[in-house]
Amino acid sequence: MLTVLSGVLMITGALLAVIAGAGLQRFENVLSRMHAATKPATLGLALVLIGAAIQIPDPRSGVKLLLVILLQFSTAPVGAHLVGRAAYGAGPEMRGRIDVDELAMDRPEESSASG
Amino acid sequence: MIVVTSVTMGLLAVAAVLCIVRLVRSGSLADRTVALDTLLVIVVCGIATYAARSNSGLFLDVLVVVALLGFTGTALVARFIERRGA
């Protein structure tokens, strides 16, 4: 029973990774690609690692896997925020596609310069 | 369990190939950063799958290191892009 559960979890997580790969190919700009790529970074990784933790009998391995999940859940949003802000600052052509542009309100001198 | 981990490994391999294609064919540095970050997540998933397949926690320390290094690298490149542009 537990084996079935762990198998389902691991395959679901791997499917999320494939979906992210497809999203990386299909979407046309950096921010929408990040939208696809950040799903396996938290949910997919957590599913695969929980599946592995169920499968490995040693409880110390479970603690290590839990530590990796915690690390990833705390660092993935920070990394995505940094990359998104850098992509926004580097690509002026993207700014016209954003409906609500709160970063432009923080940088009034740049938005007035670019029109 | 062998069948399940084989299927998982296969799916992860497909995802890794898609990431590498994006990495090679992309236009900007931010694109490559996103693709590399996803590739590292897939590597972590693959190591965990191998650990489940072989029933041993031998490689799990590597997981912690790779997860931390992935974040460090992403943050570093993002800061670099923001300083330099492009």
Short mmCIF file of C-alpha atoms in Angstrom, two decimals:
data_model
loop_
_atom_site.label_atom_id
_atom_site.label_comp_id
_atom_site.label_asym_id
_atom_site.label_seq_id
_atom_site.Cartn_x
_atom_site.Cartn_y
_atom_site.Cartn_z
CA MET A 1 0.00 0.00 0.00
CA LEU A 2 2.76 2.40 0.99
CA THR A 3 4.72 1.33 -2.08
CA VAL A 4 1.78 2.22 -4.32
CA LEU A 5 1.43 5.60 -2.59
CA SER A 6 5.12 6.43 -2.98
CA GLY A 7 5.04 5.32 -6.63
CA VAL A 8 2.06 7.56 -7.39
CA LEU A 9 3.74 10.51 -5.66
CA MET A 10 7.03 10.06 -7.53
CA ILE A 11 5.40 9.68 -10.96
CA THR A 12 3.19 12.72 -10.33
CA GLY A 13 6.24 14.79 -9.42
CA ALA A 14 8.10 13.63 -12.53
CA LEU A 15 5.07 14.48 -14.68
CA LEU A 16 5.15 18.00 -13.24
CA ALA A 17 8.79 18.24 -14.32
CA VAL A 18 7.84 17.20 -17.88
CA ILE A 19 5.05 19.80 -17.92
CA ALA A 20 7.58 22.43 -16.84
CA GLY A 21 9.89 21.36 -19.67
CA ALA A 22 7.05 21.68 -22.16
CA GLY A 23 6.18 25.09 -20.71
CA LEU A 24 9.79 26.21 -21.13
CA GLN A 25 9.46 25.37 -24.83
CA ARG A 26 6.01 26.77 -25.48
CA PHE A 27 5.86 30.09 -23.62
CA GLU A 28 7.32 33.11 -25.29
CA ASN A 29 8.85 35.34 -22.63
CA VAL A 30 10.88 34.95 -19.47
CA LEU A 31 8.14 35.70 -16.97
CA SER A 32 5.67 33.19 -18.42
CA ARG A 33 8.44 30.60 -18.65
CA MET A 34 9.17 31.17 -14.97
CA HIS A 35 5.48 30.59 -14.29
CA ALA A 36 5.85 27.12 -15.79
CA ALA A 37 9.30 26.39 -14.39
CA THR A 38 8.54 27.13 -10.73
CA LYS A 39 5.88 24.40 -10.37
CA PRO A 40 8.28 21.43 -10.18
CA ALA A 41 10.70 23.57 -8.15
CA THR A 42 8.40 23.32 -5.13
CA LEU A 43 5.45 20.97 -5.63
CA GLY A 44 7.12 18.45 -7.96
CA LEU A 45 10.28 18.25 -5.83
CA ALA A 46 8.22 17.82 -2.65
CA LEU A 47 6.16 15.02 -4.24
CA VAL A 48 9.22 13.09 -5.47
CA LEU A 49 11.11 13.52 -2.20
CA ILE A 50 8.13 12.46 -0.06
CA GLY A 51 7.71 9.42 -2.30
CA ALA A 52 11.38 8.56 -1.82
CA ALA A 53 11.13 9.14 1.95
CA ILE A 54 8.24 6.66 2.16
CA GLN A 55 10.27 4.12 0.22
CA ILE A 56 13.58 4.34 2.15
CA PRO A 57 13.26 2.56 5.51
CA ASP A 58 15.95 4.52 7.40
CA PRO A 59 14.33 7.43 9.35
CA ARG A 60 17.51 9.55 9.10
CA SER A 61 17.05 9.61 5.33
CA GLY A 62 13.55 10.96 5.86
CA VAL A 63 14.94 13.78 7.98
CA LYS A 64 17.46 14.68 5.28
CA LEU A 65 14.78 14.67 2.57
CA LEU A 66 12.57 16.85 4.75
CA LEU A 67 15.49 19.24 5.18
CA VAL A 68 15.88 19.47 1.39
CA ILE A 69 12.14 20.19 1.02
CA LEU A 70 12.33 22.93 3.66
CA LEU A 71 15.42 24.46 2.01
CA GLN A 72 13.77 24.43 -1.39
CA PHE A 73 10.51 25.91 -0.11
CA SER A 74 12.39 28.76 1.57
CA THR A 75 14.86 29.50 -1.24
CA ALA A 76 12.80 28.94 -4.41
CA PRO A 77 10.55 32.02 -3.96
CA VAL A 78 13.57 34.21 -3.21
CA GLY A 79 15.45 32.98 -6.28
CA ALA A 80 12.39 33.37 -8.52
CA HIS A 81 11.88 36.90 -7.20
CA LEU A 82 15.50 37.83 -7.96
CA VAL A 83 15.41 36.33 -11.47
CA GLY A 84 12.07 37.98 -12.25
CA ARG A 85 13.27 41.38 -11.14
CA ALA A 86 16.49 41.00 -13.12
CA ALA A 87 14.55 39.95 -16.25
CA TYR A 88 12.22 42.91 -15.82
CA GLY A 89 15.14 45.31 -15.50
CA ALA A 90 16.99 43.82 -18.48
CA GLY A 91 14.10 43.57 -20.95
CA PRO A 92 12.23 46.81 -21.66
CA GLU A 93 10.15 45.15 -24.39
CA MET A 94 8.40 43.07 -21.74
CA ARG A 95 7.02 46.01 -19.80
CA GLY A 96 4.31 46.81 -22.33
CA ARG A 97 2.78 43.37 -21.80
CA ILE A 98 2.23 43.72 -18.06
CA ASP A 99 -1.25 44.88 -16.97
CA VAL A 100 -0.39 46.04 -13.44
CA ASP A 101 3.22 47.25 -13.30
CA GLU A 102 4.03 47.85 -9.66
CA LEU A 103 7.81 47.83 -10.21
CA ALA A 104 7.48 50.88 -12.46
CA MET A 105 5.91 52.77 -9.54
CA ASP A 106 9.04 52.04 -7.52
CA ARG A 107 11.26 53.35 -10.31
CA PRO A 108 9.64 56.57 -11.53
CA GLU A 109 12.77 57.87 -13.24
CA GLU A 110 13.07 54.80 -15.50
CA SER A 111 9.40 54.66 -16.51
CA SER A 112 9.39 58.35 -17.44
CA ALA A 113 12.61 57.88 -19.43
CA SER A 114 11.23 54.93 -21.41
CA GLY A 115 7.92 56.71 -21.96
CA MET B 1 9.42 -0.41 -7.33
CA ILE B 2 11.93 -0.94 -10.14
CA VAL B 3 9.21 -0.27 -12.72
CA VAL B 4 8.01 2.88 -10.95
CA THR B 5 11.50 4.33 -10.57
CA SER B 6 12.29 3.49 -14.19
CA VAL B 7 9.18 5.37 -15.36
CA THR B 8 10.07 8.29 -13.08
CA MET B 9 13.64 8.36 -14.39
CA GLY B 10 12.36 8.32 -17.97
CA LEU B 11 9.99 11.22 -17.37
CA LEU B 12 12.75 13.17 -15.64
CA ALA B 13 15.07 12.49 -18.58
CA VAL B 14 12.49 13.90 -21.01
CA ALA B 15 12.11 16.99 -18.82
CA ALA B 16 15.91 17.40 -18.61
CA VAL B 17 16.24 17.21 -22.40
CA LEU B 18 13.55 19.88 -22.80
CA CYS B 19 15.39 22.09 -20.30
CA ILE B 20 18.71 21.61 -22.10
CA VAL B 21 17.11 22.50 -25.46
CA ARG B 22 15.79 25.71 -23.92
CA LEU B 23 19.20 26.33 -22.35
CA VAL B 24 20.99 26.05 -25.71
CA ARG B 25 18.43 27.82 -27.90
CA SER B 26 17.41 30.65 -25.57
CA GLY B 27 17.92 34.32 -26.26
CA SER B 28 18.70 35.95 -22.94
CA LEU B 29 20.69 35.25 -19.81
CA ALA B 30 17.55 35.25 -17.64
CA ASP B 31 16.10 32.49 -19.82
CA ARG B 32 19.18 30.38 -19.28
CA THR B 33 19.07 30.99 -15.54
CA VAL B 34 15.46 29.76 -15.36
CA ALA B 35 16.31 26.68 -17.46
CA LEU B 36 19.39 25.85 -15.36
CA ASP B 37 17.41 26.23 -12.13
CA THR B 38 14.79 23.80 -13.45
CA LEU B 39 17.54 21.42 -14.55
CA LEU B 40 19.00 21.40 -11.03
CA VAL B 41 15.57 20.63 -9.58
CA ILE B 42 15.33 17.70 -12.01
CA VAL B 43 18.78 16.50 -10.92
CA VAL B 44 17.68 16.58 -7.27
CA CYS B 45 14.55 14.60 -8.18
CA GLY B 46 16.69 12.10 -10.08
CA ILE B 47 19.06 11.52 -7.16
CA ALA B 48 16.09 11.02 -4.82
CA THR B 49 14.59 8.55 -7.29
CA TYR B 50 17.85 6.61 -7.40
CA ALA B 51 17.93 6.57 -3.58
CA ALA B 52 14.42 5.14 -3.54
CA ARG B 53 15.38 2.56 -6.17
CA SER B 54 18.47 1.34 -4.33
CA ASN B 55 16.87 1.66 -0.85
CA SER B 56 19.93 3.48 0.50
CA GLY B 57 20.37 6.98 1.87
CA LEU B 58 23.95 7.21 0.68
CA PHE B 59 23.46 10.07 -1.78
CA LEU B 60 21.06 12.16 0.26
CA ASP B 61 23.80 14.47 1.55
CA VAL B 62 24.46 15.38 -2.07
CA LEU B 63 20.83 16.49 -2.33
CA VAL B 64 21.26 19.11 0.40
CA VAL B 65 24.41 20.46 -1.25
CA VAL B 66 22.88 20.60 -4.74
CA ALA B 67 19.74 22.34 -3.46
CA LEU B 68 21.80 24.99 -1.65
CA LEU B 69 24.22 25.48 -4.54
CA GLY B 70 21.31 25.85 -6.95
CA PHE B 71 19.87 28.72 -4.98
CA THR B 72 23.27 30.37 -4.56
CA GLY B 73 23.97 30.19 -8.28
CA THR B 74 20.55 31.52 -9.26
CA ALA B 75 20.77 34.45 -6.86
CA LEU B 76 24.31 35.24 -8.01
CA VAL B 77 23.46 35.25 -11.73
CA ALA B 78 20.33 37.32 -11.06
CA ARG B 79 22.39 39.95 -9.25
CA PHE B 80 24.88 39.89 -12.13
CA ILE B 81 22.14 40.44 -14.74
CA GLU B 82 20.72 43.31 -12.72
CA ARG B 83 24.09 45.04 -12.52
CA ARG B 84 25.07 44.50 -16.13
CA GLY B 85 21.81 44.29 -18.05
CA ALA B 86 20.92 41.88 -20.90
#
